[in-house]
Amino acid sequence: MKKKGALLATLLLGASMLFGCSGGDKTTTEPAKEGGKEQGTIKIGALFDITGATGDVGTPYAEGEKAYIEYINSKGGVNGYKIELVGQDYAYKIPEAQKLYQKYKASDKVSAILGWGTADTEALRQQVAADKLPFFSASYSENLKNIKESPYNFLTAASYSDQARSVLRWIKENHTGGTPKVALIYNDTAFGKSPIQDAKDFAKEIGVEIVDEQIVDLKALDATSQLLNMKKKAPDYAIIQQTWGATATILKDAKKLGIETQFIGLNWTTGEGLLPIAGDAAEGFIGVVTHAFPYEDLPGMAEVKEYLASKGEKLEDKNQKFIQGWVTAKILVEGIKQADDPTTGEGIRQGLEKLKDLDLGGLAAPVTFTADNHAGTNQIRLAKVENGQFKVFTDYFGY
């Protein structure tokens, strides 16, 4: 009887291990079973911009990250572990980001970080690599794709440079009437300047003419002088790398000046928060879409609806940047699910590198990470403002 019992236990264990692992080409989103046993807590650090220069988009993004962690814990956590999110507002200030990072590492003993800005993410790259802490930034800087310099940084959406390249490709393929002329409008920060040289290089490569560049501050309330200078060059298109506030200023001033250039913004210009501050000046604006709008009917919205219903809220209460934060936290959690040892940064990195064509239910393009590539995707969609709402008019595409 003892031998039969031992044999049965061995068979059950083998079956449990078999069905708890992913198979095929796509990554499973089901956590492995731990027999209901609680394993402890995995701490994740988070850098939020609530009160800084990008707080307009940073606030709903942070709310989305926090919401997903709360949601996954309500479902029992990850493989028996509860996730604890330790986050603070760093107000888009590099010294404060560095201070909080040291606290998260030394005092809070976090196993990964959900970051935010380009300048602080790039400033922390060497420390992140040395400390072996996976770092998911809301910055999609091209520099973070360098796996040798940034072995623990992961991009969960197309880089700013890839977004700009895709927009330029779309312009090239859809423009009529000679060589398309393009202006670049951005702010004088690491975030603003991130895609500019790559955009100029790619434009030259495919036969698009960059005719002007203008710098507009992230918190600018007037862009008249820059737009008058741009108008002299008569660009057919202007690509904007900003957040909602500066984008609204640009669009309103362009309307006042009668500028007929087609404005196209990268991902942080896009979203419902732009519309009330830009008003009818937003009509016809085209934005890069890396993450879904809450009003899109997509399979991935079911979890979001379920969570919000538990809080007495609705999808109509949230915007696209909330979905973006939700998705970012979800991808990190999926890597934790796949990790052999989810309590260490090294273990989580290895789990993330198992993710292949991770299906996000349409909330974002599927992502793939490998040991040699931490750029999850280069795919974007485009949406145009029509009658006061962003309407997606392309499928996912790259350059």
mmCIF file of C-alpha atoms in Angstrom:
data_model
loop_
_atom_site.group_PDB
_atom_site.id
_atom_site.type_symbol
_atom_site.label_atom_id
_atom_site.label_comp_id
_atom_site.label_asym_id
_atom_site.label_seq_id
_atom_site.Cartn_x
_atom_site.Cartn_y
_atom_site.Cartn_z
ATOM 1 C CA MET A 1 0.000 0.000 0.000
ATOM 2 C CA LYS A 2 2.821 2.406 0.802
ATOM 3 C CA LYS A 3 4.417 1.767 -2.606
ATOM 4 C CA LYS A 4 1.089 2.365 -4.376
ATOM 5 C CA GLY A 5 0.573 5.598 -2.401
ATOM 6 C CA ALA A 6 4.059 6.821 -3.256
ATOM 7 C CA LEU A 7 3.525 5.957 -6.919
ATOM 8 C CA LEU A 8 0.205 7.821 -6.981
ATOM 9 C CA ALA A 9 1.781 10.864 -5.326
ATOM 10 C CA THR A 10 4.589 10.848 -7.900
ATOM 11 C CA LEU A 11 2.096 10.675 -10.788
ATOM 12 C CA LEU A 12 0.014 13.515 -9.347
ATOM 13 C CA LEU A 13 3.099 15.652 -8.848
ATOM 14 C CA GLY A 14 4.203 15.022 -12.427
ATOM 15 C CA ALA A 15 0.755 15.942 -13.758
ATOM 16 C CA SER A 16 0.721 19.092 -11.638
ATOM 17 C CA MET A 17 4.090 20.164 -13.003
ATOM 18 C CA LEU A 18 3.044 19.373 -16.564
ATOM 19 C CA PHE A 19 -0.177 21.364 -16.526
ATOM 20 C CA GLY A 20 1.332 24.222 -14.574
ATOM 21 C CA CYS A 21 3.848 24.979 -17.363
ATOM 22 C CA SER A 22 3.260 26.905 -20.578
ATOM 23 C CA GLY A 23 3.260 25.124 -23.910
ATOM 24 C CA GLY A 24 3.236 25.964 -27.581
ATOM 25 C CA ASP A 25 4.408 29.232 -29.092
ATOM 26 C CA LYS A 26 2.400 31.621 -26.943
ATOM 27 C CA THR A 27 2.858 32.434 -23.307
ATOM 28 C CA THR A 28 0.148 31.232 -20.959
ATOM 29 C CA THR A 29 -1.438 33.798 -18.674
ATOM 30 C CA GLU A 30 -2.499 31.202 -16.113
ATOM 31 C CA PRO A 31 -0.468 31.072 -12.885
ATOM 32 C CA ALA A 32 0.980 27.752 -11.804
ATOM 33 C CA LYS A 33 -0.909 26.120 -8.944
ATOM 34 C CA GLU A 34 0.648 26.094 -5.508
ATOM 35 C CA GLY A 35 -2.046 24.098 -3.760
ATOM 36 C CA GLY A 36 -3.396 27.260 -2.146
ATOM 37 C CA LYS A 37 -0.262 27.649 -0.074
ATOM 38 C CA GLU A 38 0.835 31.220 0.586
ATOM 39 C CA GLN A 39 4.441 31.760 -0.424
ATOM 40 C CA GLY A 40 5.028 35.243 1.005
ATOM 41 C CA THR A 41 5.240 38.718 -0.539
ATOM 42 C CA ILE A 42 7.031 40.074 -3.608
ATOM 43 C CA LYS A 43 7.707 43.794 -3.376
ATOM 44 C CA ILE A 44 7.696 46.008 -6.453
ATOM 45 C CA GLY A 45 8.949 49.602 -6.316
ATOM 46 C CA ALA A 46 7.240 52.344 -8.330
ATOM 47 C CA LEU A 47 8.200 55.862 -9.391
ATOM 48 C CA PHE A 48 5.134 58.017 -10.054
ATOM 49 C CA ASP A 49 4.876 61.498 -11.542
ATOM 50 C CA ILE A 50 1.760 62.991 -9.979
ATOM 51 C CA THR A 51 2.805 66.600 -9.371
ATOM 52 C CA GLY A 52 5.643 67.092 -11.885
ATOM 53 C CA ALA A 53 5.850 68.293 -15.481
ATOM 54 C CA THR A 54 4.272 65.114 -16.878
ATOM 55 C CA GLY A 55 1.725 64.615 -14.126
ATOM 56 C CA ASP A 56 -1.115 65.136 -16.612
ATOM 57 C CA VAL A 57 -0.455 61.691 -18.071
ATOM 58 C CA GLY A 58 1.484 60.317 -15.101
ATOM 59 C CA THR A 59 -1.453 60.395 -12.695
ATOM 60 C CA PRO A 60 -3.848 58.076 -14.596
ATOM 61 C CA TYR A 61 -0.914 55.852 -15.572
ATOM 62 C CA ALA A 62 0.005 55.387 -11.892
ATOM 63 C CA GLU A 63 -3.634 54.685 -11.051
ATOM 64 C CA GLY A 64 -3.657 51.929 -13.677
ATOM 65 C CA GLU A 65 -0.518 50.292 -12.278
ATOM 66 C CA LYS A 66 -1.904 50.337 -8.736
ATOM 67 C CA ALA A 67 -5.260 49.032 -9.919
ATOM 68 C CA TYR A 68 -3.790 45.993 -11.670
ATOM 69 C CA ILE A 69 -1.705 45.013 -8.646
ATOM 70 C CA GLU A 70 -4.791 45.305 -6.453
ATOM 71 C CA TYR A 71 -6.750 43.240 -8.979
ATOM 72 C CA ILE A 72 -4.197 40.417 -9.181
ATOM 73 C CA ASN A 73 -3.990 40.251 -5.384
ATOM 74 C CA SER A 74 -7.779 39.967 -5.217
ATOM 75 C CA LYS A 75 -7.376 36.848 -7.363
ATOM 76 C CA GLY A 76 -4.962 35.256 -4.936
ATOM 77 C CA GLY A 77 -1.740 36.877 -6.108
ATOM 78 C CA VAL A 78 0.853 35.136 -8.247
ATOM 79 C CA ASN A 79 1.654 31.476 -7.643
ATOM 80 C CA GLY A 80 0.846 31.893 -3.964
ATOM 81 C CA TYR A 81 2.695 35.209 -3.584
ATOM 82 C CA LYS A 82 1.044 38.520 -2.815
ATOM 83 C CA ILE A 83 2.410 41.526 -4.702
ATOM 84 C CA GLU A 84 3.130 44.647 -2.670
ATOM 85 C CA LEU A 85 3.520 47.858 -4.674
ATOM 86 C CA VAL A 86 5.708 50.429 -2.922
ATOM 87 C CA GLY A 87 5.300 53.687 -4.831
ATOM 88 C CA GLN A 88 5.782 57.431 -4.364
ATOM 89 C CA ASP A 89 5.507 60.626 -6.374
ATOM 90 C CA TYR A 90 8.955 61.850 -7.448
ATOM 91 C CA ALA A 91 7.563 64.894 -9.292
ATOM 92 C CA TYR A 92 9.666 64.220 -12.423
ATOM 93 C CA LYS A 93 12.898 65.121 -10.598
ATOM 94 C CA ILE A 94 15.992 62.992 -11.201
ATOM 95 C CA PRO A 95 17.533 63.455 -7.703
ATOM 96 C CA GLU A 96 14.263 62.389 -6.095
ATOM 97 C CA ALA A 97 14.056 59.354 -8.400
ATOM 98 C CA GLN A 98 17.568 58.321 -7.395
ATOM 99 C CA LYS A 99 16.735 58.813 -3.713
ATOM 100 C CA LEU A 100 13.597 56.689 -3.961
ATOM 101 C CA TYR A 101 15.400 54.020 -5.962
ATOM 102 C CA GLN A 102 17.993 53.638 -3.198
ATOM 103 C CA LYS A 103 15.209 53.403 -0.620
ATOM 104 C CA TYR A 104 13.346 50.760 -2.595
ATOM 105 C CA LYS A 105 16.500 48.718 -3.035
ATOM 106 C CA ALA A 106 18.034 49.011 0.441
ATOM 107 C CA SER A 107 15.066 49.444 2.797
ATOM 108 C CA ASP A 108 12.100 47.960 0.992
ATOM 109 C CA LYS A 109 14.037 45.102 -0.647
ATOM 110 C CA VAL A 110 12.062 45.245 -3.891
ATOM 111 C CA SER A 111 12.515 42.656 -6.626
ATOM 112 C CA ALA A 112 11.614 44.912 -9.599
ATOM 113 C CA ILE A 113 10.749 48.530 -10.403
ATOM 114 C CA LEU A 114 7.931 50.214 -12.302
ATOM 115 C CA GLY A 115 9.564 53.470 -13.430
ATOM 116 C CA TRP A 116 8.475 56.565 -15.310
ATOM 117 C CA GLY A 117 10.557 59.264 -17.044
ATOM 118 C CA THR A 118 13.268 59.091 -19.694
ATOM 119 C CA ALA A 119 15.928 61.147 -17.912
ATOM 120 C CA ASP A 120 15.655 59.297 -14.603
ATOM 121 C CA THR A 121 15.361 55.878 -16.252
ATOM 122 C CA GLU A 122 18.505 56.480 -18.277
ATOM 123 C CA ALA A 123 20.309 57.889 -15.218
ATOM 124 C CA LEU A 124 19.485 54.729 -13.256
ATOM 125 C CA ARG A 125 20.459 52.218 -15.960
ATOM 126 C CA GLN A 126 23.872 51.312 -14.565
ATOM 127 C CA GLN A 127 22.558 50.976 -11.004
ATOM 128 C CA VAL A 128 19.650 48.846 -12.193
ATOM 129 C CA ALA A 129 22.048 46.573 -14.078
ATOM 130 C CA ALA A 130 24.425 46.271 -11.120
ATOM 131 C CA ASP A 131 21.557 45.580 -8.707
ATOM 132 C CA LYS A 132 19.885 43.147 -11.129
ATOM 133 C CA LEU A 133 16.436 44.702 -10.761
ATOM 134 C CA PRO A 134 14.065 44.441 -13.759
ATOM 135 C CA PHE A 135 12.928 47.977 -14.614
ATOM 136 C CA PHE A 136 9.734 48.722 -16.558
ATOM 137 C CA SER A 137 9.751 52.399 -17.435
ATOM 138 C CA ALA A 138 6.998 54.483 -18.983
ATOM 139 C CA SER A 139 9.822 55.886 -21.082
ATOM 140 C CA TYR A 140 10.194 54.235 -24.455
ATOM 141 C CA SER A 141 13.619 55.687 -25.179
ATOM 142 C CA GLU A 142 15.559 53.968 -27.949
ATOM 143 C CA ASN A 143 18.632 53.937 -25.678
ATOM 144 C CA LEU A 144 16.923 51.397 -23.436
ATOM 145 C CA LYS A 145 16.903 48.855 -26.269
ATOM 146 C CA ASN A 146 20.671 48.384 -25.922
ATOM 147 C CA ILE A 147 20.748 45.104 -24.021
ATOM 148 C CA LYS A 148 24.472 45.338 -23.260
ATOM 149 C CA GLU A 149 24.064 48.700 -21.525
ATOM 150 C CA SER A 150 20.558 48.069 -20.191
ATOM 151 C CA PRO A 151 20.333 44.339 -19.396
ATOM 152 C CA TYR A 152 17.540 44.825 -16.841
ATOM 153 C CA ASN A 153 15.455 47.436 -18.691
ATOM 154 C CA PHE A 154 12.368 46.254 -20.579
ATOM 155 C CA LEU A 155 10.285 48.216 -23.107
ATOM 156 C CA THR A 156 6.618 47.260 -23.065
ATOM 157 C CA ALA A 157 5.651 49.377 -26.090
ATOM 158 C CA ALA A 158 7.263 50.641 -29.297
ATOM 159 C CA SER A 159 10.182 52.977 -28.621
ATOM 160 C CA TYR A 160 9.711 56.678 -29.362
ATOM 161 C CA SER A 161 12.107 56.270 -32.266
ATOM 162 C CA ASP A 162 10.160 53.302 -33.639
ATOM 163 C CA GLN A 163 6.935 55.299 -33.262
ATOM 164 C CA ALA A 164 8.449 58.181 -35.225
ATOM 165 C CA ARG A 165 9.779 55.813 -37.889
ATOM 166 C CA SER A 166 6.352 54.223 -38.281
ATOM 167 C CA VAL A 167 4.687 57.640 -38.573
ATOM 168 C CA LEU A 168 7.210 58.697 -41.208
ATOM 169 C CA ARG A 169 6.620 55.451 -43.099
ATOM 170 C CA TRP A 170 2.864 56.081 -42.976
ATOM 171 C CA ILE A 171 3.410 59.648 -44.255
ATOM 172 C CA LYS A 172 5.610 58.413 -47.078
ATOM 173 C CA GLU A 173 3.092 55.796 -48.169
ATOM 174 C CA ASN A 174 -0.008 58.009 -47.911
ATOM 175 C CA HIS A 175 1.225 61.437 -49.029
ATOM 176 C CA THR A 176 0.325 62.712 -52.481
ATOM 177 C CA GLY A 177 1.940 65.551 -54.381
ATOM 178 C CA GLY A 178 5.711 65.303 -54.312
ATOM 179 C CA THR A 179 8.152 64.838 -51.450
ATOM 180 C CA PRO A 180 6.434 65.166 -48.053
ATOM 181 C CA LYS A 181 7.781 67.954 -45.832
ATOM 182 C CA VAL A 182 7.808 67.363 -42.076
ATOM 183 C CA ALA A 183 8.492 69.510 -39.008
ATOM 184 C CA LEU A 184 9.460 68.159 -35.589
ATOM 185 C CA ILE A 185 8.102 69.756 -32.398
ATOM 186 C CA TYR A 186 9.433 68.591 -29.050
ATOM 187 C CA ASN A 187 10.478 69.722 -25.576
ATOM 188 C CA ASP A 188 14.044 70.226 -24.401
ATOM 189 C CA THR A 189 14.209 67.184 -22.126
ATOM 190 C CA ALA A 190 15.630 63.689 -22.561
ATOM 191 C CA PHE A 191 12.054 62.559 -23.242
ATOM 192 C CA GLY A 192 11.444 65.249 -25.846
ATOM 193 C CA LYS A 193 14.722 64.793 -27.677
ATOM 194 C CA SER A 194 14.787 60.992 -27.512
ATOM 195 C CA PRO A 195 13.472 60.196 -31.025
ATOM 196 C CA ILE A 196 14.627 63.281 -32.903
ATOM 197 C CA GLN A 197 17.919 62.176 -34.435
ATOM 198 C CA ASP A 198 16.540 58.756 -35.289
ATOM 199 C CA ALA A 199 13.542 60.411 -36.951
ATOM 200 C CA LYS A 200 15.813 62.655 -39.040
ATOM 201 C CA ASP A 201 17.987 59.717 -40.050
ATOM 202 C CA PHE A 202 15.015 57.571 -41.056
ATOM 203 C CA ALA A 203 13.326 60.427 -42.929
ATOM 204 C CA LYS A 204 16.453 60.867 -45.037
ATOM 205 C CA GLU A 205 16.615 57.127 -45.662
ATOM 206 C CA ILE A 206 13.060 56.882 -47.043
ATOM 207 C CA GLY A 207 12.883 60.225 -48.865
ATOM 208 C CA VAL A 208 10.946 62.442 -46.467
ATOM 209 C CA GLU A 209 12.229 66.008 -45.990
ATOM 210 C CA ILE A 210 12.594 67.379 -42.448
ATOM 211 C CA VAL A 211 12.179 71.138 -42.971
ATOM 212 C CA ASP A 212 11.989 72.509 -39.428
ATOM 213 C CA GLU A 213 12.431 71.803 -35.705
ATOM 214 C CA GLN A 214 10.812 73.751 -32.883
ATOM 215 C CA ILE A 215 11.226 73.414 -29.118
ATOM 216 C CA VAL A 216 8.137 73.957 -26.955
ATOM 217 C CA ASP A 217 8.318 73.601 -23.169
ATOM 218 C CA LEU A 218 6.363 70.775 -21.511
ATOM 219 C CA LYS A 219 4.282 73.324 -19.580
ATOM 220 C CA ALA A 220 4.069 75.942 -22.326
ATOM 221 C CA LEU A 221 0.923 78.059 -22.443
ATOM 222 C CA ASP A 222 1.924 79.776 -25.683
ATOM 223 C CA ALA A 223 3.639 78.415 -28.789
ATOM 224 C CA THR A 224 2.844 81.261 -31.171
ATOM 225 C CA SER A 225 6.430 82.271 -31.969
ATOM 226 C CA GLN A 226 7.543 78.697 -32.642
ATOM 227 C CA LEU A 227 4.546 78.041 -34.881
ATOM 228 C CA LEU A 228 5.065 81.257 -36.840
ATOM 229 C CA ASN A 229 8.641 80.167 -37.498
ATOM 230 C CA MET A 230 7.440 76.727 -38.526
ATOM 231 C CA LYS A 231 4.770 78.199 -40.810
ATOM 232 C CA LYS A 232 7.464 79.870 -42.921
ATOM 233 C CA LYS A 233 8.765 76.400 -43.865
ATOM 234 C CA ALA A 234 5.260 75.240 -44.896
ATOM 235 C CA PRO A 235 5.489 71.635 -43.654
ATOM 236 C CA ASP A 236 2.814 69.197 -44.750
ATOM 237 C CA TYR A 237 3.070 67.404 -41.398
ATOM 238 C CA ALA A 238 4.392 68.133 -37.918
ATOM 239 C CA ILE A 239 5.320 65.306 -35.545
ATOM 240 C CA ILE A 240 4.859 66.226 -31.883
ATOM 241 C CA GLN A 241 6.727 64.633 -28.951
ATOM 242 C CA GLN A 242 4.958 66.052 -25.870
ATOM 243 C CA THR A 243 2.294 65.250 -23.295
ATOM 244 C CA TRP A 244 -1.304 66.526 -23.303
ATOM 245 C CA GLY A 245 -0.707 70.044 -21.988
ATOM 246 C CA ALA A 246 1.878 71.246 -24.502
ATOM 247 C CA THR A 247 0.108 69.420 -27.329
ATOM 248 C CA ALA A 248 -3.112 71.303 -26.559
ATOM 249 C CA THR A 249 -1.203 74.601 -26.569
ATOM 250 C CA ILE A 250 0.319 73.796 -29.969
ATOM 251 C CA LEU A 251 -3.003 72.777 -31.519
ATOM 252 C CA LYS A 252 -4.905 75.802 -30.187
ATOM 253 C CA ASP A 253 -2.264 78.273 -31.331
ATOM 254 C CA ALA A 254 -2.004 76.578 -34.729
ATOM 255 C CA LYS A 255 -5.759 76.969 -35.175
ATOM 256 C CA LYS A 256 -5.572 80.674 -34.260
ATOM 257 C CA LEU A 257 -2.799 81.184 -36.806
ATOM 258 C CA GLY A 258 -4.645 79.347 -39.547
ATOM 259 C CA ILE A 259 -1.935 76.715 -39.949
ATOM 260 C CA GLU A 260 -3.138 73.830 -42.110
ATOM 261 C CA THR A 261 -0.278 71.426 -41.334
ATOM 262 C CA GLN A 262 -1.384 67.919 -40.327
ATOM 263 C CA PHE A 263 -0.243 67.419 -36.726
ATOM 264 C CA ILE A 264 0.660 63.878 -35.670
ATOM 265 C CA GLY A 265 1.667 63.133 -32.062
ATOM 266 C CA LEU A 266 3.595 60.249 -30.535
ATOM 267 C CA ASN A 267 1.998 58.189 -27.788
ATOM 268 C CA TRP A 268 2.066 60.632 -24.856
ATOM 269 C CA THR A 269 0.203 63.277 -26.881
ATOM 270 C CA THR A 270 -2.637 60.836 -27.456
ATOM 271 C CA GLY A 271 -5.553 60.249 -25.117
ATOM 272 C CA GLU A 272 -8.834 61.597 -23.842
ATOM 273 C CA GLY A 273 -7.131 64.103 -21.540
ATOM 274 C CA LEU A 274 -6.060 66.136 -24.577
ATOM 275 C CA LEU A 275 -9.594 66.753 -25.796
ATOM 276 C CA PRO A 276 -11.109 69.030 -23.122
ATOM 277 C CA ILE A 277 -8.056 71.303 -22.996
ATOM 278 C CA ALA A 278 -7.558 71.488 -26.766
ATOM 279 C CA GLY A 279 -11.254 71.809 -27.562
ATOM 280 C CA ASP A 280 -12.218 71.936 -31.229
ATOM 281 C CA ALA A 281 -8.568 72.599 -32.121
ATOM 282 C CA ALA A 282 -8.018 68.862 -31.609
ATOM 283 C CA GLU A 283 -10.302 67.948 -34.525
ATOM 284 C CA GLY A 284 -8.299 66.162 -37.203
ATOM 285 C CA PHE A 285 -5.289 65.573 -34.947
ATOM 286 C CA ILE A 286 -3.684 62.154 -35.440
ATOM 287 C CA GLY A 287 -2.098 60.330 -32.512
ATOM 288 C CA VAL A 288 0.047 57.235 -32.098
ATOM 289 C CA VAL A 289 -1.861 54.573 -30.169
ATOM 290 C CA THR A 290 0.237 52.101 -28.201
ATOM 291 C CA HIS A 291 -2.545 51.094 -25.798
ATOM 292 C CA ALA A 292 -6.286 50.723 -26.162
ATOM 293 C CA PHE A 293 -8.947 53.272 -25.308
ATOM 294 C CA PRO A 294 -11.407 52.147 -22.619
ATOM 295 C CA TYR A 295 -14.303 52.482 -25.046
ATOM 296 C CA GLU A 296 -12.880 49.869 -27.433
ATOM 297 C CA ASP A 297 -14.670 46.516 -27.327
ATOM 298 C CA LEU A 298 -11.743 44.190 -26.661
ATOM 299 C CA PRO A 299 -11.340 40.896 -24.747
ATOM 300 C CA GLY A 300 -8.743 42.402 -22.422
ATOM 301 C CA MET A 301 -11.247 44.959 -21.115
ATOM 302 C CA ALA A 302 -13.122 42.233 -19.227
ATOM 303 C CA GLU A 303 -10.598 42.205 -16.363
ATOM 304 C CA VAL A 304 -10.608 45.990 -16.196
ATOM 305 C CA LYS A 305 -14.417 46.068 -16.074
ATOM 306 C CA GLU A 306 -14.442 43.423 -13.342
ATOM 307 C CA TYR A 307 -11.987 45.371 -11.219
ATOM 308 C CA LEU A 308 -13.771 48.687 -11.682
ATOM 309 C CA ALA A 309 -17.156 47.131 -10.887
ATOM 310 C CA SER A 310 -15.738 45.932 -7.564
ATOM 311 C CA LYS A 311 -14.933 49.585 -6.829
ATOM 312 C CA GLY A 312 -18.285 50.933 -7.975
ATOM 313 C CA GLU A 313 -16.663 52.474 -11.050
ATOM 314 C CA LYS A 314 -17.047 52.107 -14.814
ATOM 315 C CA LEU A 315 -14.764 52.135 -17.841
ATOM 316 C CA GLU A 316 -16.199 55.541 -18.688
ATOM 317 C CA ASP A 317 -14.491 56.835 -15.527
ATOM 318 C CA LYS A 318 -11.023 55.980 -16.889
ATOM 319 C CA ASN A 319 -8.845 56.985 -19.826
ATOM 320 C CA GLN A 320 -6.244 55.431 -22.089
ATOM 321 C CA LYS A 321 -3.308 56.196 -19.781
ATOM 322 C CA PHE A 322 -5.017 54.193 -17.033
ATOM 323 C CA ILE A 323 -5.107 51.250 -19.467
ATOM 324 C CA GLN A 324 -1.426 51.858 -20.283
ATOM 325 C CA GLY A 325 -0.449 51.640 -16.619
ATOM 326 C CA TRP A 326 -2.649 48.573 -16.134
ATOM 327 C CA VAL A 327 -0.990 46.784 -19.075
ATOM 328 C CA THR A 328 2.542 47.642 -17.913
ATOM 329 C CA ALA A 329 1.920 46.139 -14.475
ATOM 330 C CA LYS A 330 0.225 43.133 -16.082
ATOM 331 C CA ILE A 331 3.246 42.361 -18.274
ATOM 332 C CA LEU A 332 5.558 42.486 -15.254
ATOM 333 C CA VAL A 333 3.237 40.136 -13.360
ATOM 334 C CA GLU A 334 3.198 37.732 -16.308
ATOM 335 C CA GLY A 335 6.993 37.575 -16.082
ATOM 336 C CA ILE A 336 6.760 36.899 -12.353
ATOM 337 C CA LYS A 337 4.368 34.018 -13.104
ATOM 338 C CA GLN A 338 6.945 32.459 -15.405
ATOM 339 C CA ALA A 339 9.901 32.894 -13.032
ATOM 340 C CA ASP A 340 11.431 29.848 -11.375
ATOM 341 C CA ASP A 341 12.405 32.164 -8.513
ATOM 342 C CA PRO A 342 10.056 35.191 -8.474
ATOM 343 C CA THR A 343 11.608 36.618 -5.319
ATOM 344 C CA THR A 344 14.789 37.868 -7.023
ATOM 345 C CA GLY A 345 15.446 40.294 -9.847
ATOM 346 C CA GLU A 346 17.462 37.680 -11.703
ATOM 347 C CA GLY A 347 14.631 35.197 -11.427
ATOM 348 C CA ILE A 348 12.042 37.708 -12.666
ATOM 349 C CA ARG A 349 14.263 38.692 -15.597
ATOM 350 C CA GLN A 350 14.490 35.044 -16.624
ATOM 351 C CA GLY A 351 10.720 34.742 -16.326
ATOM 352 C CA LEU A 352 10.197 37.808 -18.508
ATOM 353 C CA GLU A 353 12.546 36.382 -21.125
ATOM 354 C CA LYS A 354 10.177 33.407 -21.473
ATOM 355 C CA LEU A 355 7.332 35.640 -22.666
ATOM 356 C CA LYS A 356 6.607 35.051 -26.345
ATOM 357 C CA ASP A 357 3.785 36.793 -28.221
ATOM 358 C CA LEU A 358 2.117 37.535 -24.888
ATOM 359 C CA ASP A 359 -1.550 38.078 -25.715
ATOM 360 C CA LEU A 360 -2.842 41.190 -23.938
ATOM 361 C CA GLY A 361 -6.390 40.838 -25.152
ATOM 362 C CA GLY A 362 -6.036 43.732 -27.562
ATOM 363 C CA LEU A 363 -5.112 46.237 -24.847
ATOM 364 C CA ALA A 364 -1.693 46.568 -26.503
ATOM 365 C CA ALA A 365 0.382 44.826 -29.143
ATOM 366 C CA PRO A 366 1.605 41.357 -28.102
ATOM 367 C CA VAL A 367 5.069 41.484 -26.529
ATOM 368 C CA THR A 368 8.037 39.157 -26.754
ATOM 369 C CA PHE A 369 11.184 39.280 -24.624
ATOM 370 C CA THR A 370 14.271 37.127 -25.070
ATOM 371 C CA ALA A 371 17.715 37.014 -23.493
ATOM 372 C CA ASP A 372 18.965 39.087 -26.439
ATOM 373 C CA ASN A 373 16.063 41.501 -26.886
ATOM 374 C CA HIS A 374 14.073 43.429 -24.271
ATOM 375 C CA ALA A 375 12.182 45.583 -26.790
ATOM 376 C CA GLY A 376 8.765 43.965 -26.539
ATOM 377 C CA THR A 377 7.317 45.294 -29.805
ATOM 378 C CA ASN A 378 7.665 47.967 -32.489
ATOM 379 C CA GLN A 379 3.973 47.976 -33.397
ATOM 380 C CA ILE A 380 1.624 50.984 -33.195
ATOM 381 C CA ARG A 381 -1.814 52.039 -34.381
ATOM 382 C CA LEU A 382 -3.006 55.493 -35.436
ATOM 383 C CA ALA A 383 -6.164 57.301 -34.328
ATOM 384 C CA LYS A 384 -7.742 60.537 -35.536
ATOM 385 C CA VAL A 385 -9.888 62.949 -33.530
ATOM 386 C CA GLU A 386 -13.341 63.059 -35.084
ATOM 387 C CA ASN A 387 -16.314 64.718 -33.392
ATOM 388 C CA GLY A 388 -14.426 64.997 -30.117
ATOM 389 C CA GLN A 389 -13.223 61.392 -29.880
ATOM 390 C CA PHE A 390 -10.110 59.478 -30.907
ATOM 391 C CA LYS A 391 -11.077 56.926 -33.554
ATOM 392 C CA VAL A 392 -8.521 54.257 -34.466
ATOM 393 C CA PHE A 393 -8.151 53.935 -38.230
ATOM 394 C CA THR A 394 -5.265 51.478 -38.671
ATOM 395 C CA ASP A 395 -4.382 48.013 -37.464
ATOM 396 C CA TYR A 396 -1.080 47.515 -35.657
ATOM 397 C CA PHE A 397 1.850 48.177 -37.957
ATOM 398 C CA GLY A 398 5.571 48.901 -37.836
ATOM 399 C CA TYR A 399 8.029 50.671 -40.084
#
